[in-house]
CSV table of C-alpha atoms in Angstrom, one decimal:
chain,number,residue,atom,x,y,z
C,197,MET,CA,-6.6,25.7,10.9
C,198,HIS,CA,-5.2,29.2,11.4
C,199,ASP,CA,-8.4,30.1,12.8
C,200,LEU,CA,-8.2,27.2,15.4
C,201,VAL,CA,-4.7,28.4,16.2
C,202,ASN,CA,-6.1,31.8,16.8
C,203,ARG,CA,-8.9,30.7,18.8
C,204,ALA,CA,-6.7,28.6,21.0
C,205,ILE,CA,-4.6,31.7,21.8
C,206,GLU,CA,-7.8,33.9,22.3
C,207,LYS,CA,-9.1,31.3,24.7
C,208,PHE,CA,-5.8,31.1,26.4
C,209,LEU,CA,-5.6,34.7,27.0
C,210,GLN,CA,-9.1,34.9,28.1
C,211,GLU,CA,-8.5,32.3,30.8
C,212,GLU,CA,-5.2,34.2,31.8
C,213,SER,CA,-7.6,37.1,32.2
C,214,VAL,CA,-5.7,39.5,29.9
C,215,PRO,CA,-8.2,42.1,29.3
C,216,GLY,CA,-8.2,44.4,26.2
C,217,VAL,CA,-6.2,42.4,23.9
C,218,GLU,CA,-8.4,42.8,20.8
C,219,ALA,CA,-8.8,38.9,20.1
C,220,GLY,CA,-9.3,38.2,16.4
C,221,LEU,CA,-8.1,41.4,15.0
C,222,LEU,CA,-4.3,40.8,15.5
C,223,PRO,CA,-2.2,38.0,14.2
C,224,PRO,CA,-1.2,35.5,17.0
C,225,ALA,CA,2.4,36.7,17.4
C,226,LEU,CA,1.1,40.4,18.1
C,227,MET,CA,-1.8,39.2,20.2
C,228,LEU,CA,0.8,37.4,22.5
C,229,GLN,CA,3.2,40.3,22.4
C,230,ALA,CA,0.6,42.8,23.5
C,231,ALA,CA,-0.7,40.4,26.1
C,232,ALA,CA,2.9,40.0,27.6
C,233,ASP,CA,3.3,43.8,27.6
C,234,GLN,CA,0.2,44.2,29.6
C,235,LEU,CA,1.1,41.4,32.1
C,236,GLY,CA,4.7,42.7,32.4
C,237,LYS,CA,5.9,39.2,31.5
C,238,PRO,CA,8.6,38.4,28.9
C,239,PRO,CA,6.8,37.0,25.9
C,240,ASP,CA,8.6,33.7,26.0
C,241,GLU,CA,7.4,33.0,29.5
C,242,LEU,CA,3.7,33.7,28.4
C,243,ILE,CA,4.3,31.3,25.4
C,244,GLU,CA,5.6,28.6,27.9
C,245,ASP,CA,2.4,29.1,29.7
C,246,LEU,CA,0.5,28.7,26.6
C,247,GLY,CA,2.3,25.5,26.0
C,248,ALA,CA,1.3,24.1,29.5
C,249,TRP,CA,-2.3,25.5,28.9
C,250,LEU,CA,-2.6,23.3,25.7
C,251,VAL,CA,-1.9,20.3,27.7
C,252,ARG,CA,-4.8,21.1,30.0
C,253,GLN,CA,-7.4,21.2,27.1
C,254,ASP,CA,-8.8,17.7,27.2
C,255,GLU,CA,-8.8,17.1,23.7
C,256,ILE,CA,-5.3,18.1,23.0
C,257,TRP,CA,-4.3,16.3,26.2
C,258,ARG,CA,-5.6,13.1,24.7
C,259,LEU,CA,-4.1,13.5,21.4
C,260,LEU,CA,-0.7,14.2,23.3
C,261,ARG,CA,-1.1,11.1,25.3
C,262,PHE,CA,-1.3,8.9,22.2
C,263,CYS,CA,2.0,10.0,21.5
C,264,GLY,CA,3.8,8.1,24.3
C,265,SER,CA,3.2,5.5,27.0
C,266,ASP,CA,5.2,7.2,29.6
C,267,PHE,CA,7.2,10.4,29.7
C,268,LEU,CA,10.4,9.0,28.4
C,269,ASP,CA,8.6,7.5,25.5
C,270,PHE,CA,6.8,10.7,24.8
C,271,LEU,CA,10.0,12.5,25.0
C,272,LEU,CA,12.1,10.3,22.9
C,273,ARG,CA,9.4,10.3,20.1
C,274,LEU,CA,9.0,14.1,20.2
C,275,ASP,CA,10.6,14.1,16.7
C,276,GLU,CA,7.4,12.5,15.5
C,277,LEU,CA,5.3,15.4,16.5
C,278,PRO,CA,5.8,17.7,13.2
C,279,GLU,CA,4.9,14.5,11.1
C,280,ARG,CA,1.9,13.8,13.4
C,281,ILE,CA,0.7,17.5,13.0
C,282,ARG,CA,1.1,17.1,9.2
C,283,LEU,CA,-1.2,14.0,9.5
C,284,ILE,CA,-4.0,16.2,10.7
C,285,THR,CA,-3.4,19.4,8.8
C,286,ASP,CA,-0.9,20.7,6.3
C,287,ASP,CA,-1.3,24.2,6.5
C,288,VAL,CA,0.5,24.8,9.7
C,289,GLU,CA,4.1,25.2,9.6
C,290,VAL,CA,6.0,23.1,12.2
C,291,PRO,CA,9.8,23.2,12.1
C,292,GLU,CA,11.5,19.8,12.7
C,293,ILE,CA,12.5,18.6,16.1
C,294,ALA,CA,15.7,16.9,16.8
C,295,LEU,CA,16.7,14.9,19.8
C,296,SER,CA,20.2,14.2,21.2
C,297,ARG,CA,21.8,13.0,24.4
C,298,SER,CA,24.8,14.8,25.8
C,299,ALA,CA,27.6,13.2,27.7
C,300,ASP,CA,26.1,14.0,31.1
C,301,GLY,CA,23.0,12.1,30.3
C,302,LEU,CA,20.5,15.1,29.6
C,303,VAL,CA,18.2,14.7,26.7
C,304,TRP,CA,18.3,17.8,24.4
C,305,VAL,CA,15.4,18.9,22.2
C,306,THR,CA,16.5,21.4,19.5
C,307,ILE,CA,14.1,23.1,17.0
C,308,SER,CA,15.5,23.3,13.4
C,309,ASP,CA,15.2,26.8,12.9
C,310,GLY,CA,16.0,27.8,16.3
C,311,SER,CA,12.7,29.4,16.8
C,312,PRO,CA,12.5,30.9,20.2
C,313,VAL,CA,8.7,30.8,20.0
C,314,TRP,CA,8.5,27.0,19.4
C,315,THR,CA,11.3,26.3,22.0
C,316,ALA,CA,9.4,28.2,24.5
C,317,LEU,CA,6.0,26.5,23.6
C,318,LEU,CA,7.6,23.1,23.7
C,319,SER,CA,9.3,23.5,26.9
C,320,GLY,CA,5.9,24.5,28.5
C,321,LEU,CA,4.4,21.7,27.0
C,322,LEU,CA,7.0,19.2,28.1
C,323,ARG,CA,6.8,20.5,31.7
C,324,ALA,CA,3.0,19.9,31.8
C,325,MET,CA,3.5,16.4,30.2
C,326,ALA,CA,6.1,15.4,32.7
C,327,ASP,CA,3.6,16.5,35.5
C,328,ASP,CA,0.7,14.6,33.8
C,329,TYR,CA,2.9,11.4,33.7
C,330,GLY,CA,4.0,11.7,37.1
C,331,THR,CA,7.6,12.1,36.1
C,332,LEU,CA,10.1,14.3,38.0
C,333,CYS,CA,12.5,16.1,35.8
C,334,VAL,CA,14.3,19.4,35.3
C,335,ILE,CA,13.6,21.3,32.1
C,336,THR,CA,16.0,24.1,31.2
C,337,ARG,CA,15.5,26.2,28.2
C,338,SER,CA,18.3,28.2,26.6
C,339,ALA,CA,19.4,29.7,23.3
C,340,ASP,CA,20.7,26.0,22.4
C,341,GLY,CA,17.4,24.3,23.0
C,342,ILE,CA,15.8,22.5,25.8
C,343,ALA,CA,17.7,20.2,28.2
C,344,ILE,CA,15.7,17.6,30.0
C,345,ASP,CA,17.2,15.9,33.1
C,346,VAL,CA,14.7,13.0,34.2
C,347,SER,CA,15.4,12.3,37.7
C,348,ASP,CA,12.4,10.1,38.8
C,349,ALA,CA,10.1,8.5,36.2
C,350,ALA,CA,7.7,7.1,38.8
C,351,PHE,CA,7.6,10.2,41.1
C,352,ALA,CA,3.8,10.3,41.3
C,353,GLU,CA,1.0,8.5,39.8
C,354,ALA,CA,0.3,9.3,36.2
C,355,ARG,CA,-3.0,10.7,35.1
C,356,THR,CA,-5.2,7.9,33.8
C,357,PHE,CA,-5.5,7.6,30.0
C,358,ARG,CA,-7.5,5.1,28.2
C,359,LEU,CA,-7.2,4.6,24.5
C,360,SER,CA,-11.0,4.8,23.8
C,361,ALA,CA,-12.6,8.2,24.9
C,362,ARG,CA,-15.7,6.2,25.6
C,363,ALA,CA,-14.3,3.3,27.4
C,364,VAL,CA,-16.0,2.3,30.7
C,365,PRO,CA,-13.6,1.6,33.5
C,366,ALA,CA,-13.4,-2.2,34.1
U,273,MET,CA,15.8,-23.6,-0.7
U,274,THR,CA,13.0,-23.2,1.5
U,275,ARG,CA,13.6,-21.4,5.0
U,276,ALA,CA,11.8,-22.7,7.9
U,277,LEU,CA,11.4,-21.0,11.4
U,278,THR,CA,10.2,-22.4,14.6
U,279,LEU,CA,8.8,-19.7,16.9
U,280,GLY,CA,8.3,-20.1,20.6
U,281,GLN,CA,4.8,-19.2,22.0
U,282,ALA,CA,6.3,-16.1,23.6
U,283,ALA,CA,7.8,-14.7,20.3
U,284,LEU,CA,4.5,-15.6,18.5
U,285,ASP,CA,2.6,-13.6,21.1
U,286,ARG,CA,4.7,-10.7,20.7
U,287,LEU,CA,4.6,-10.6,17.0
U,288,MET,CA,1.1,-11.5,16.4
U,289,PRO,CA,-1.1,-10.8,19.5
U,290,MET,CA,-4.3,-11.5,17.6
U,291,HIS,CA,-3.3,-15.0,16.4
U,292,LEU,CA,-5.5,-18.0,16.9
U,293,CYS,CA,-4.3,-21.6,16.2
U,294,LEU,CA,-6.9,-24.1,15.5
U,295,ALA,CA,-6.9,-27.9,14.9
U,296,GLU,CA,-8.4,-29.1,11.3
U,297,ASN,CA,-11.7,-29.8,13.1
U,298,GLY,CA,-11.9,-26.2,14.5
U,299,VAL,CA,-10.9,-27.0,18.2
U,300,ILE,CA,-9.1,-24.1,19.5
U,301,HIS,CA,-5.4,-24.8,20.5
U,302,PHE,CA,-4.3,-21.7,21.5
U,303,ALA,CA,-4.7,-17.9,21.0
U,304,GLY,CA,-2.5,-14.7,21.3
U,305,PRO,CA,-3.0,-12.4,24.3
U,306,THR,CA,-5.1,-9.9,22.6
U,307,MET,CA,-7.2,-12.6,20.9
U,308,GLN,CA,-7.7,-14.1,24.4
U,309,LYS,CA,-9.6,-11.0,25.4
U,310,LEU,CA,-12.1,-11.5,22.6
U,311,VAL,CA,-12.6,-15.3,23.2
U,312,PRO,CA,-15.8,-15.9,25.2
U,313,PRO,CA,-15.2,-18.0,28.5
U,314,GLY,CA,-15.5,-21.6,27.9
U,315,ALA,CA,-15.0,-21.4,24.0
U,316,GLN,CA,-14.0,-24.8,22.6
U,317,VAL,CA,-14.2,-24.5,19.0
U,318,VAL,CA,-13.9,-21.5,16.4
U,319,GLU,CA,-17.6,-21.3,16.1
U,320,ASP,CA,-17.8,-20.2,19.8
U,321,ILE,CA,-15.9,-17.1,18.8
U,322,PHE,CA,-17.0,-16.3,15.3
U,323,VAL,CA,-20.0,-16.3,12.9
U,324,GLU,CA,-19.8,-15.6,9.0
U,325,ALA,CA,-19.3,-12.0,8.3
U,326,LYS,CA,-21.9,-12.1,5.4
U,327,GLY,CA,-24.8,-13.8,4.3
U,328,THR,CA,-26.9,-16.2,6.4
U,329,GLU,CA,-25.3,-18.0,9.2
U,330,THR,CA,-24.7,-21.7,8.5
U,331,GLY,CA,-22.9,-22.3,11.7
U,332,CYS,CA,-20.0,-23.6,9.8
U,333,VAL,CA,-17.2,-21.0,10.1
U,334,MET,CA,-14.5,-23.9,9.8
U,335,THR,CA,-15.8,-24.7,6.4
U,336,GLN,CA,-15.2,-21.1,5.4
U,337,ILE,CA,-11.9,-21.0,7.0
U,338,ARG,CA,-10.6,-24.1,5.3
U,339,ALA,CA,-11.9,-22.8,2.0
U,340,ALA,CA,-10.3,-19.4,2.2
U,341,ASP,CA,-7.7,-18.4,-0.4
U,342,PRO,CA,-4.4,-18.0,1.5
U,343,ALA,CA,-3.8,-14.7,-0.9
U,344,ARG,CA,-7.0,-13.2,0.2
U,345,ARG,CA,-8.8,-11.6,3.3
U,346,LEU,CA,-10.7,-13.6,5.6
U,347,SER,CA,-13.6,-11.8,7.3
U,348,LEU,CA,-15.5,-13.1,10.4
U,349,ARG,CA,-18.0,-11.6,12.7
U,350,LEU,CA,-17.7,-12.0,16.4
U,351,ARG,CA,-20.5,-14.1,17.8
U,352,HIS,CA,-21.2,-12.0,20.9
U,353,HIS,CA,-20.4,-8.5,19.3
U,354,ARG,CA,-22.2,-8.8,16.0
U,355,GLN,CA,-21.2,-5.2,14.9
U,356,MET,CA,-17.5,-6.2,14.9
U,357,VAL,CA,-16.0,-7.7,11.8
U,358,LEU,CA,-12.4,-8.9,12.3
U,359,ARG,CA,-10.3,-9.3,9.2
U,360,GLY,CA,-7.3,-11.5,8.8
U,361,HIS,CA,-5.8,-14.5,6.9
U,362,VAL,CA,-5.0,-18.1,7.5
U,363,VAL,CA,-1.9,-20.1,6.7
U,364,ALA,CA,-1.3,-23.8,7.2
U,365,PRO,CA,2.1,-23.9,9.0
U,366,GLY,CA,2.7,-27.6,8.2
U,367,PHE,CA,2.5,-29.3,11.6
U,368,GLY,CA,-1.3,-29.8,11.1
U,369,GLY,CA,-3.9,-27.4,12.1
U,370,LEU,CA,-4.3,-23.7,10.9
U,371,LEU,CA,-2.7,-20.6,12.2
U,372,LEU,CA,-5.0,-17.4,11.7
U,373,ASN,CA,-4.1,-13.8,12.4
U,374,PHE,CA,-6.4,-10.8,12.7
U,375,GLY,CA,-6.7,-7.1,12.9
U,376,PHE,CA,-9.6,-5.0,13.7
U,377,GLY,CA,-10.0,-3.0,10.6
U,378,VAL,CA,-12.6,-0.3,10.7
U,379,SER,CA,-14.0,-1.9,13.9
U,380,LEU,CA,-10.9,-0.7,15.9
U,381,SER,CA,-12.2,2.1,18.0
U,382,ASP,CA,-15.3,0.0,18.8
U,383,ALA,CA,-13.1,-2.9,20.1
U,384,VAL,CA,-10.8,-0.8,22.0
U,385,ALA,CA,-13.9,0.6,23.8
U,386,THR,CA,-15.5,-2.8,24.4
U,387,PHE,CA,-12.6,-4.8,25.4
U,388,GLY,CA,-10.6,-2.0,27.1
U,389,LEU,CA,-7.6,-2.5,24.9
U,390,THR,CA,-4.4,-0.7,25.7
U,391,GLU,CA,-1.3,0.3,23.6
U,392,ASN,CA,0.3,-3.0,24.8
U,393,ASP,CA,-2.5,-5.1,23.2
U,394,PHE,CA,-1.1,-4.0,19.7
U,395,ALA,CA,2.0,-5.0,17.9
U,396,PRO,CA,4.2,-2.1,17.3
U,397,THR,CA,4.0,-2.5,13.6
U,398,GLU,CA,0.2,-1.8,13.7
U,399,LEU,CA,-1.2,1.4,13.0
U,400,ALA,CA,-3.8,1.1,15.6
U,401,LEU,CA,-2.7,4.1,17.8
U,402,GLU,CA,-2.1,6.2,14.9
U,403,LEU,CA,-5.6,5.5,13.6
U,404,MET,CA,-7.1,6.6,16.8
U,405,PHE,CA,-5.0,9.5,17.2
U,406,LEU,CA,-6.3,10.6,13.8
U,407,GLN,CA,-9.9,9.9,14.6
U,408,GLU,CA,-9.8,11.9,17.6
U,409,ALA,CA,-7.9,14.8,16.0
U,410,ASN,CA,-10.6,14.6,13.3
U,411,ARG,CA,-13.4,14.8,15.6
U,412,ALA,CA,-11.9,17.6,17.6
U,413,ILE,CA,-11.3,19.7,14.5
U,414,GLN,CA,-14.8,18.9,13.2
U,415,GLY,CA,-16.3,20.1,16.4
U,416,GLU,CA,-14.4,23.3,16.2
U,417,LEU,CA,-15.4,23.9,12.7
U,418,ALA,CA,-18.9,23.2,13.4
U,419,ARG,CA,-18.8,25.8,16.1
U,420,PHE,CA,-17.3,28.2,13.8
U,421,ASN,CA,-20.1,27.6,11.2
U,422,ARG,CA,-22.8,28.1,13.9
U,423,HIS,CA,-21.1,31.3,14.7
U,424,LEU,CA,-20.9,32.5,11.1
U,425,MET,CA,-24.5,31.5,10.6
U,426,LEU,CA,-25.7,33.4,13.5
U,427,ALA,CA,-23.5,36.4,12.5
U,428,ARG,CA,-25.0,36.3,9.1
U,429,GLN,CA,-28.5,36.0,10.2
U,430,ASP,CA,-27.9,39.2,12.5
U,431,ALA,CA,-26.5,41.1,9.7
U,432,GLU,CA,-29.3,40.1,7.3
U,433,ARG,CA,-31.8,41.2,10.1
U,434,GLU,CA,-30.0,44.5,10.5
U,435,ALA,CA,-29.6,45.2,6.8
U,436,HIS,CA,-33.6,44.8,6.5
U,437,THR,CA,-34.4,47.0,9.6
U,438,ASP,CA,-34.7,50.5,9.9
U,439,PRO,CA,-32.6,51.4,13.0
U,440,LEU,CA,-34.7,54.5,14.3
U,441,THR,CA,-38.1,52.6,14.4
U,442,GLY,CA,-37.1,48.9,14.3
U,443,ILE,CA,-39.5,48.1,11.6
U,444,LEU,CA,-38.4,47.1,8.0
U,445,ASN,CA,-36.4,49.5,5.9
U,446,ARG,CA,-36.8,49.9,2.0
U,447,ARG,CA,-34.6,46.8,1.4
U,448,GLY,CA,-36.6,44.9,3.7
U,449,LEU,CA,-39.9,46.0,2.3
U,450,LEU,CA,-38.6,45.0,-1.2
U,451,ALA,CA,-37.8,41.7,-0.1
U,452,ALA,CA,-41.2,41.2,1.6
U,453,MET,CA,-42.9,42.5,-1.4
U,454,ARG,CA,-41.0,40.1,-3.7
U,455,GLY,CA,-42.1,37.3,-1.4
U,456,ALA,CA,-45.7,38.4,-1.4
U,457,LEU,CA,-45.9,38.8,-5.2
U,458,ASP,CA,-44.3,35.4,-5.7
U,459,SER,CA,-47.3,33.4,-7.3
U,460,ARG,CA,-46.6,30.5,-5.2
U,461,SER,CA,-47.6,32.6,-2.0
U,462,GLY,CA,-51.1,32.5,-3.8
U,463,GLN,CA,-52.9,35.2,-1.5
U,464,GLY,CA,-53.1,38.8,-2.8
U,465,PHE,CA,-52.4,41.8,-0.6
U,466,ALA,CA,-52.8,45.5,-0.4
U,467,LEU,CA,-49.9,47.7,-0.5
U,468,VAL,CA,-50.4,51.0,1.5
U,469,HIS,CA,-48.1,53.8,0.9
U,470,LEU,CA,-48.4,56.5,3.8
U,471,ASP,CA,-46.9,59.9,4.1
U,472,LEU,CA,-47.3,62.0,7.2
U,473,ASP,CA,-49.0,65.4,6.7
U,474,ASN,CA,-47.3,68.5,8.3
U,475,PHE,CA,-44.3,66.7,9.6
U,476,LYS,CA,-41.7,69.2,8.6
U,477,PRO,CA,-42.7,71.9,11.1
U,478,VAL,CA,-42.2,69.3,13.9
U,479,ASN,CA,-38.5,69.0,13.2
U,480,ASP,CA,-38.3,72.8,12.5
U,481,ARG,CA,-40.2,73.9,15.6
U,482,LEU,CA,-39.5,71.1,18.1
U,483,GLY,CA,-36.1,69.8,16.9
U,484,HIS,CA,-35.1,66.6,15.4
U,485,GLY,CA,-35.4,64.6,18.6
U,486,ALA,CA,-39.0,65.4,18.6
U,487,GLY,CA,-39.3,64.4,15.0
U,488,ASP,CA,-37.7,61.3,15.5
U,489,ARG,CA,-39.7,60.2,18.6
U,490,LEU,CA,-42.9,61.0,16.5
U,491,LEU,CA,-41.7,58.7,13.7
U,492,PHE,CA,-41.2,56.0,16.3
U,493,ASP,CA,-44.5,56.5,17.6
U,494,VAL,CA,-46.2,56.4,14.2
U,495,ALA,CA,-44.3,53.1,13.7
U,496,ARG,CA,-46.0,51.8,16.8
U,497,VAL,CA,-49.4,53.1,15.7
U,498,LEU,CA,-48.9,51.1,12.3
U,499,GLY,CA,-47.7,48.1,14.0
U,500,ARG,CA,-50.8,47.9,16.2
U,501,ALA,CA,-53.2,48.6,13.2
U,502,VAL,CA,-51.8,45.3,11.3
U,503,ARG,CA,-51.7,41.6,11.9
U,504,ALA,CA,-48.8,39.6,12.8
U,505,HIS,CA,-48.2,38.3,9.3
U,506,ASP,CA,-48.4,41.8,7.7
U,507,HIS,CA,-45.4,44.1,7.1
U,508,VAL,CA,-44.6,47.6,8.1
U,509,ALA,CA,-41.7,49.6,6.7
U,510,ARG,CA,-40.3,53.1,6.7
U,511,ILE,CA,-38.7,53.9,3.4
U,512,GLY,CA,-37.6,57.4,3.9
U,513,GLY,CA,-38.0,60.4,6.0
U,514,ASP,CA,-41.6,60.3,6.9
U,515,GLU,CA,-42.8,57.7,4.5
U,516,PHE,CA,-44.2,54.4,5.4
U,517,VAL,CA,-45.4,51.4,3.7
U,518,LEU,CA,-47.5,48.5,4.8
U,519,ILE,CA,-48.3,45.2,3.3
U,520,LEU,CA,-51.7,43.9,4.2
U,521,GLY,CA,-52.2,40.1,3.1
U,522,GLY,CA,-55.4,38.8,1.9
U,523,SER,CA,-58.2,39.9,-0.2
U,524,TRP,CA,-59.6,43.5,0.4
U,525,THR,CA,-62.7,45.5,-0.4
U,526,CYS,CA,-62.3,49.1,-0.9
U,527,GLN,CA,-64.6,49.6,2.2
U,528,ALA,CA,-62.4,47.5,4.4
U,529,LEU,CA,-59.3,49.3,3.2
U,530,THR,CA,-60.9,52.6,3.7
U,531,ALA,CA,-61.8,51.7,7.0
U,532,ILE,CA,-58.5,50.5,8.2
U,533,GLY,CA,-56.9,53.6,6.5
U,534,THR,CA,-59.1,55.9,8.3
U,535,ARG,CA,-58.4,54.1,11.7
U,536,ILE,CA,-54.6,54.5,11.0
U,537,ILE,CA,-55.1,58.3,10.3
U,538,ARG,CA,-57.2,58.9,13.5
U,539,GLY,CA,-54.5,56.9,15.5
U,540,ILE,CA,-51.7,59.3,13.9
U,541,GLU,CA,-53.7,62.3,14.6
U,542,GLU,CA,-54.0,61.2,18.3
U,543,ILE,CA,-50.1,61.1,18.8
U,544,SER,CA,-49.7,64.5,17.0
U,545,PRO,CA,-47.6,67.1,19.3
U,546,GLU,CA,-49.6,69.9,20.7
U,547,GLY,CA,-50.7,72.3,17.9
U,548,CYS,CA,-48.7,70.5,15.1
U,549,GLY,CA,-51.7,69.2,13.3
U,550,ILE,CA,-50.0,65.8,12.1
U,551,SER,CA,-52.0,63.6,10.0
U,552,ALA,CA,-51.3,61.1,7.2
U,553,SER,CA,-52.2,60.7,3.4
U,554,LEU,CA,-52.6,57.2,2.1
U,555,GLY,CA,-52.4,55.7,-1.3
U,556,ILE,CA,-53.5,52.0,-1.6
U,557,VAL,CA,-52.9,49.5,-4.5
U,558,LEU,CA,-54.0,46.0,-4.7
U,559,SER,CA,-51.7,43.3,-5.7
U,560,ALA,CA,-53.7,41.8,-8.6
U,561,GLY,CA,-52.0,42.1,-12.0
U,562,TYR,CA,-48.4,42.7,-10.5
U,563,GLY,CA,-45.7,39.9,-10.8
U,564,PRO,CA,-42.6,39.3,-8.8
U,565,ASP,CA,-40.6,41.8,-10.9
U,566,ASP,CA,-43.1,44.7,-10.7
U,567,THR,CA,-42.3,46.0,-7.2
U,568,ASP,CA,-41.0,49.3,-8.5
U,569,ARG,CA,-44.2,49.7,-10.7
U,570,MET,CA,-46.5,48.7,-7.9
U,571,LEU,CA,-44.8,51.3,-5.4
U,572,HIS,CA,-45.0,54.1,-8.2
U,573,ASP,CA,-48.7,53.4,-8.6
U,574,ALA,CA,-49.3,53.5,-4.8
U,575,ASP,CA,-47.3,56.7,-4.9
U,576,VAL,CA,-49.6,58.2,-7.4
U,577,ALA,CA,-52.6,57.4,-5.2
U,578,LEU,CA,-50.9,58.8,-2.4
U,579,TYR,CA,-50.6,62.1,-4.2
U,580,ARG,CA,-54.1,62.0,-5.1
U,581,SER,CA,-54.9,62.1,-1.5
U,582,LYS,CA,-52.4,65.0,-0.8
U,583,ARG,CA,-53.9,67.0,-3.6
U,584,ALA,CA,-57.4,66.3,-2.5
U,585,GLY,CA,-56.8,67.9,1.0
U,586,LYS,CA,-54.5,65.4,2.9
U,587,GLY,CA,-55.6,63.4,5.8
U,588,ARG,CA,-57.3,60.9,3.6
U,589,VAL,CA,-57.2,57.4,1.7
U,590,SER,CA,-57.2,56.9,-2.1
U,591,ILE,CA,-57.2,53.5,-3.7
U,592,ALA,CA,-55.7,53.0,-7.1
U,593,PRO,CA,-57.9,51.7,-9.9
U,594,LEU,CA,-57.3,48.1,-10.8
U,595,PRO,CA,-54.9,47.7,-13.8
U,596,LEU,CA,-56.7,47.2,-17.2
U,597,GLY,CA,-57.5,43.5,-18.1
U,598,CYS,CA,-58.0,42.5,-14.4
U,599,THR,CA,-61.5,41.8,-13.3
U,600,PRO,CA,-62.3,43.1,-9.9
U,601,ARG,CA,-62.6,40.4,-7.2
U,602,PRO,CA,-65.6,39.5,-5.3
U,603,LEU,CA,-65.6,41.7,-2.3
U,604,PRO,CA,-65.4,39.7,0.9
U,605,GLY,CA,-64.3,41.4,4.1
U,606,PRO,CA,-60.8,41.4,5.4
U,607,GLN,CA,-60.0,38.1,7.0
């Protein structure tokens, strides 16, 4: 599974056309750090891009869409994500994800160990998923976690998702 | 005390979207919303929907349903989609008639594709979506792993080829030669072969006078001469400085071997740099009497024959005598 994670990051960096990062030779964290240095971008921004890039990979996109019928459903079941990943593999360590609602109606996503990498990755992923579901929202990342303000759940048409990858449209 | 419960149709639909309610005689009363997608248009009785899952069709599904043990699973096959077997159970709710409820079991993804089912077609208690999630995750991971394996296999093949190849000339190296000899000596390969050990004459002065670049170029050209002298299934190797070995498959006469050896010597003399007098000495041994573990002995015997050529004045071919106890073969020409 680590090979798959490495390969995903390699492919992402290739598509972001970061040249000269010796893919496969460095552990993922160093690969991303080196790429961020080269692009002159803060590493957490690059990791956010990686989260959004993951959503654009068709197979991963389908798996994510299985996790919620609309964006709010997806968001409010985000705490299932670590358990879902453990369904597929148990050699990737995923921190727990907690959800809460603040008095002003924002949904807060917090990562159990406060990991800035996971926080950045998830906020990129959430941003891309909100887009995918056609939901308008404001996603803010801070040291305390990710705050999501859903302003219009039906802002645009959601990308069509069918349960069966081989279903023919009726 | 027994507890009784009356459920409206809306509640029943939500709890069990795959239910089917039948009269005692098999006439369909009503069906849950997902089951309705499976019921063919115009269906009146349960036999219009199902056939038996196993054995010969008697056309009497109702008999099977009535006889079903309430504690056990009931399996029925869709009449119009025979690959799909639904599993469920049946209860007699007490108002006359029978209430059945079904699930898709392992036919799930097939059913989702065939009937275009969505998340709303499943009760929240069902694991349908989780199962499909897992199935797709598995398939994606397997696809990636297969790609990895292919990649590794190709890399291994490349490494193996490289390990058996002499980088200067592109022909086999010593390791490659030994592998080819073991293969040829394996009794299962049946055919015999001749092993030719070749050493260039007067090679050292080329390196000394014209430089190592010229020496390397000459070795490369010699490899090409040898490659042209043999057939596609023969082997050519360079096993050290200016030492080459050929494996020539088939049965050979001494005359034929001397002829091909002489041709090789002439070919090499033709590419000699001006004034260097390059030629070659050959020692040949036939494979009769050697087994798969005798590669070293065979190479040694060829080497002995080669030194006979060197001592006799270079530029010639010597063929080792057949080992004791091995009758000479009849002498057909090379194939």
